[in-house]
Amino acid sequence: MDLKLLESVPLFKGMSKEALENLVQLTTRKNYPKDTTLVEENEIGDSMYMILSGRVKVANIAQDGKEVILSVLGPGEFFGEMALLDSEPRSATVITLAKTEMMVLRRKDFLQLLENKEILSNFLATLSGRLRHANAQIKSLALLDVLGRIARLFLDLAKKEGRKLLDGSIVFRRPTHQEIASMVGTSRETVSRMIGDLSRDDYIKISGKDIIIKEGMDKAFPSA
């Protein structure tokens, strides 16, 4: 495995070349096609996953098939660690949104990895960031209307995945309307209407599979 690939994963920031080489020996590298269920809610887990390429959604799925997307993760991010820390069943289902390459780490090797001070520090920082994000989501659902929730979702995606253009706007890959609906707790039809409103009011521009966030949208839709 190319060590530069591992160095790009925030969890491994600060690790020496020797430590990274040892890490390679502990992991298994796997490829999964789109729409593959990697872990299921309530199953017992013995592995964590680190994304090298591709994207996955972390979701809770009801018996009637209704889905709530908790987060979308991409390269450099990881999941599945909670079940390894507390030995409880998986708390969510994770499904690939595109062809995805993973590094898979077993429980005993994961716990050994946390003995590295740099890894432990990076791990705790990531968990803290996720907790802040979860708090922001709860606040958004409680205090913002649907238009505000969608606008804040787009601003968050632009910050996380976006690329800044010369005019100051930010472009990022557009989730499907159903994915957006599952993230903000509304219907696909409502998402279509709200995106139309945002576009007509010149806060966003749809460009193929991308969304362009116009400069100043964050001032129009501040955090709740």
CSV table of C-alpha atoms in Angstrom, one decimal:
chain,number,residue,atom,x,y,z
A,1,MET,CA,0.0,0.0,0.0
A,2,ASP,CA,1.2,3.5,-0.8
A,3,LEU,CA,2.2,5.1,2.5
A,4,LYS,CA,1.2,8.6,1.1
A,5,LEU,CA,-2.3,7.3,1.0
A,6,LEU,CA,-2.2,6.5,4.7
A,7,GLU,CA,-0.6,9.8,5.5
A,8,SER,CA,-3.6,11.6,3.9
A,9,VAL,CA,-6.0,10.0,6.5
A,10,PRO,CA,-6.4,12.4,9.4
A,11,LEU,CA,-6.5,9.6,11.9
A,12,PHE,CA,-2.9,8.7,11.1
A,13,LYS,CA,-1.6,12.3,11.1
A,14,GLY,CA,1.8,12.5,12.9
A,15,MET,CA,2.7,8.8,12.6
A,16,SER,CA,6.2,7.9,11.6
A,17,LYS,CA,6.9,5.9,8.4
A,18,GLU,CA,7.8,2.9,10.5
A,19,ALA,CA,4.5,3.1,12.4
A,20,LEU,CA,2.6,3.4,9.2
A,21,GLU,CA,4.3,0.4,7.7
A,22,ASN,CA,3.4,-1.6,10.8
A,23,LEU,CA,-0.2,-0.4,10.5
A,24,VAL,CA,-0.4,-1.8,6.9
A,25,GLN,CA,0.4,-5.2,8.3
A,26,LEU,CA,-2.6,-5.0,10.7
A,27,THR,CA,-5.2,-4.0,8.1
A,28,THR,CA,-7.0,-5.6,5.2
A,29,ARG,CA,-7.7,-3.6,2.0
A,30,LYS,CA,-11.1,-4.2,0.4
A,31,ASN,CA,-13.2,-2.8,-2.5
A,32,TYR,CA,-17.0,-2.6,-2.4
A,33,PRO,CA,-19.4,-1.7,-5.2
A,34,LYS,CA,-22.1,1.0,-4.8
A,35,ASP,CA,-25.1,0.1,-2.7
A,36,THR,CA,-23.2,-2.5,-0.6
A,37,THR,CA,-24.3,-2.8,3.1
A,38,LEU,CA,-21.1,-2.8,5.1
A,39,VAL,CA,-22.6,-3.0,8.6
A,40,GLU,CA,-26.2,-3.3,9.8
A,41,GLU,CA,-27.8,-1.7,12.8
A,42,ASN,CA,-28.0,-4.0,15.9
A,43,GLU,CA,-25.5,-6.5,14.6
A,44,ILE,CA,-22.4,-7.4,16.6
A,45,GLY,CA,-19.3,-5.8,15.2
A,46,ASP,CA,-15.6,-6.8,15.4
A,47,SER,CA,-14.1,-4.4,12.8
A,48,MET,CA,-13.8,-0.7,12.0
A,49,TYR,CA,-13.5,0.7,8.5
A,50,MET,CA,-11.4,3.6,7.2
A,51,ILE,CA,-12.4,5.0,3.8
A,52,LEU,CA,-9.6,5.4,1.2
A,53,SER,CA,-11.9,6.4,-1.7
A,54,GLY,CA,-15.6,6.6,-2.3
A,55,ARG,CA,-18.5,7.6,0.0
A,56,VAL,CA,-20.8,5.9,2.4
A,57,LYS,CA,-24.0,6.9,4.2
A,58,VAL,CA,-24.6,6.2,7.9
A,59,ALA,CA,-28.3,5.7,8.5
A,60,ASN,CA,-31.1,4.4,10.7
A,61,ILE,CA,-33.7,2.4,8.7
A,62,ALA,CA,-37.1,1.7,10.1
A,63,GLN,CA,-39.0,-1.6,9.4
A,64,ASP,CA,-41.2,0.2,6.8
A,65,GLY,CA,-38.0,1.2,4.9
A,66,LYS,CA,-38.1,4.9,6.0
A,67,GLU,CA,-34.5,6.1,6.3
A,68,VAL,CA,-32.8,8.8,8.3
A,69,ILE,CA,-29.3,9.6,7.1
A,70,LEU,CA,-27.1,10.6,10.1
A,71,SER,CA,-24.0,11.5,8.1
A,72,VAL,CA,-22.2,11.0,4.8
A,73,LEU,CA,-18.5,10.0,5.1
A,74,GLY,CA,-15.8,10.2,2.5
A,75,PRO,CA,-12.0,9.6,2.0
A,76,GLY,CA,-10.0,9.9,5.2
A,77,GLU,CA,-13.0,9.2,7.5
A,78,PHE,CA,-13.8,6.1,9.5
A,79,PHE,CA,-16.7,4.3,11.1
A,80,GLY,CA,-17.5,1.2,13.2
A,81,GLU,CA,-15.3,2.2,16.1
A,82,MET,CA,-18.1,2.5,18.7
A,83,ALA,CA,-18.9,-1.2,18.7
A,84,LEU,CA,-15.3,-2.0,19.3
A,85,LEU,CA,-15.0,0.4,22.2
A,86,ASP,CA,-18.1,-0.6,24.2
A,87,SER,CA,-18.9,-4.1,22.8
A,88,GLU,CA,-22.5,-3.0,22.1
A,89,PRO,CA,-24.3,-3.8,18.8
A,90,ARG,CA,-23.9,-1.5,15.8
A,91,SER,CA,-25.8,1.8,16.3
A,92,ALA,CA,-26.5,2.4,12.6
A,93,THR,CA,-26.4,0.9,9.1
A,94,VAL,CA,-23.7,1.9,6.7
A,95,ILE,CA,-24.1,1.6,2.9
A,96,THR,CA,-21.8,2.6,0.1
A,97,LEU,CA,-23.0,5.5,-2.2
A,98,ALA,CA,-20.3,4.8,-4.8
A,99,LYS,CA,-17.5,2.3,-5.5
A,100,THR,CA,-15.6,2.5,-2.2
A,101,GLU,CA,-12.1,1.3,-1.1
A,102,MET,CA,-11.6,0.5,2.6
A,103,MET,CA,-9.0,-0.4,5.1
A,104,VAL,CA,-10.5,-2.9,7.6
A,105,LEU,CA,-9.1,-3.2,11.1
A,106,ARG,CA,-10.0,-5.9,13.7
A,107,ARG,CA,-10.9,-5.1,17.3
A,108,LYS,CA,-7.7,-6.3,18.9
A,109,ASP,CA,-5.5,-4.4,16.4
A,110,PHE,CA,-7.7,-1.3,16.8
A,111,LEU,CA,-7.3,-1.3,20.6
A,112,GLN,CA,-3.5,-1.8,20.1
A,113,LEU,CA,-3.5,1.1,17.7
A,114,LEU,CA,-5.0,3.4,20.3
A,115,GLU,CA,-1.8,2.9,22.4
A,116,ASN,CA,-0.1,5.3,20.0
A,117,LYS,CA,-0.4,8.8,21.5
A,118,GLU,CA,-0.8,10.5,18.1
A,119,ILE,CA,-3.5,8.1,17.0
A,120,LEU,CA,-5.4,8.5,20.3
A,121,SER,CA,-5.3,12.3,20.1
A,122,ASN,CA,-6.5,12.3,16.5
A,123,PHE,CA,-9.2,9.7,17.4
A,124,LEU,CA,-10.5,11.8,20.3
A,125,ALA,CA,-10.5,15.0,18.1
A,126,THR,CA,-12.6,13.2,15.5
A,127,LEU,CA,-15.1,11.9,18.0
A,128,SER,CA,-15.4,15.4,19.5
A,129,GLY,CA,-16.0,16.8,16.0
A,130,ARG,CA,-18.8,14.3,15.5
A,131,LEU,CA,-20.4,15.1,18.8
A,132,ARG,CA,-20.4,18.8,17.8
A,133,HIS,CA,-21.9,18.0,14.5
A,134,ALA,CA,-24.7,15.8,16.1
A,135,ASN,CA,-25.5,18.7,18.5
A,136,ALA,CA,-25.7,21.1,15.5
A,137,GLN,CA,-28.1,18.7,13.7
A,138,ILE,CA,-30.4,18.4,16.8
A,139,LYS,CA,-30.4,22.2,17.1
A,140,SER,CA,-31.2,22.6,13.4
A,141,LEU,CA,-34.1,20.2,13.5
A,142,ALA,CA,-35.5,21.9,16.6
A,143,LEU,CA,-35.2,25.5,15.6
A,144,LEU,CA,-35.1,25.8,11.8
A,145,ASP,CA,-37.8,25.4,9.2
A,146,VAL,CA,-37.3,23.0,6.2
A,147,LEU,CA,-35.8,25.7,4.0
A,148,GLY,CA,-33.4,26.7,6.7
A,149,ARG,CA,-32.4,23.0,7.4
A,150,ILE,CA,-31.7,22.4,3.7
A,151,ALA,CA,-29.7,25.7,3.4
A,152,ARG,CA,-27.6,24.8,6.4
A,153,LEU,CA,-27.0,21.3,5.1
A,154,PHE,CA,-25.7,22.7,1.8
A,155,LEU,CA,-23.5,25.1,3.7
A,156,ASP,CA,-22.1,22.2,5.8
A,157,LEU,CA,-21.5,20.1,2.7
A,158,ALA,CA,-19.8,23.0,1.0
A,159,LYS,CA,-17.5,23.5,4.0
A,160,LYS,CA,-16.7,19.8,4.2
A,161,GLU,CA,-16.5,18.8,0.5
A,162,GLY,CA,-16.5,22.0,-1.5
A,163,ARG,CA,-14.0,23.6,-3.8
A,164,LYS,CA,-13.8,27.4,-3.9
A,165,LEU,CA,-14.2,29.1,-7.2
A,166,LEU,CA,-12.6,32.4,-8.4
A,167,ASP,CA,-15.7,34.4,-7.7
A,168,GLY,CA,-15.9,33.3,-4.1
A,169,SER,CA,-18.7,30.8,-4.6
A,170,ILE,CA,-18.2,27.1,-3.6
A,171,VAL,CA,-19.1,24.0,-5.6
A,172,PHE,CA,-19.7,20.6,-4.3
A,173,ARG,CA,-21.3,17.3,-5.4
A,174,ARG,CA,-25.1,17.4,-5.1
A,175,PRO,CA,-26.7,14.6,-3.1
A,176,THR,CA,-29.9,13.1,-4.5
A,177,HIS,CA,-33.2,14.7,-3.4
A,178,GLN,CA,-34.1,11.6,-1.5
A,179,GLU,CA,-30.7,11.7,0.4
A,180,ILE,CA,-31.3,15.3,1.2
A,181,ALA,CA,-34.8,14.5,2.4
A,182,SER,CA,-33.5,11.7,4.6
A,183,MET,CA,-30.9,14.1,6.1
A,184,VAL,CA,-33.2,16.9,7.1
A,185,GLY,CA,-36.4,15.0,7.9
A,186,THR,CA,-38.8,15.9,5.1
A,187,SER,CA,-40.1,14.6,1.8
A,188,ARG,CA,-38.4,14.4,-1.6
A,189,GLU,CA,-41.1,16.6,-3.1
A,190,THR,CA,-40.5,19.3,-0.4
A,191,VAL,CA,-36.8,19.2,-1.1
A,192,SER,CA,-37.4,19.8,-4.8
A,193,ARG,CA,-39.5,22.9,-4.0
A,194,MET,CA,-37.0,24.3,-1.5
A,195,ILE,CA,-34.1,23.8,-3.9
A,196,GLY,CA,-36.2,25.6,-6.5
A,197,ASP,CA,-36.8,28.5,-4.1
A,198,LEU,CA,-33.1,28.7,-3.2
A,199,SER,CA,-32.1,28.8,-6.8
A,200,ARG,CA,-34.7,31.4,-7.8
A,201,ASP,CA,-33.5,33.6,-4.9
A,202,ASP,CA,-30.0,33.3,-6.3
A,203,TYR,CA,-28.5,31.6,-3.2
A,204,ILE,CA,-27.5,28.5,-5.2
A,205,LYS,CA,-27.0,27.4,-8.8
A,206,ILE,CA,-27.5,23.8,-10.0
A,207,SER,CA,-24.8,22.8,-12.5
A,208,GLY,CA,-25.2,19.2,-13.6
A,209,LYS,CA,-24.5,17.0,-10.6
A,210,ASP,CA,-23.0,19.9,-8.6
A,211,ILE,CA,-24.4,22.7,-6.5
A,212,ILE,CA,-22.8,26.1,-6.4
A,213,ILE,CA,-23.2,28.0,-3.2
A,214,LYS,CA,-23.2,31.8,-3.9
A,215,GLU,CA,-21.2,34.1,-1.7
A,216,GLY,CA,-23.2,35.5,1.2
A,217,MET,CA,-25.6,32.6,1.6
A,218,ASP,CA,-24.1,31.8,5.1
A,219,LYS,CA,-25.2,35.3,6.2
A,220,ALA,CA,-28.7,34.7,4.9
A,221,PHE,CA,-29.0,31.4,6.7
A,222,PRO,CA,-26.9,31.6,10.0
A,223,SER,CA,-26.7,28.7,12.4
A,224,ALA,CA,-29.8,28.3,14.5
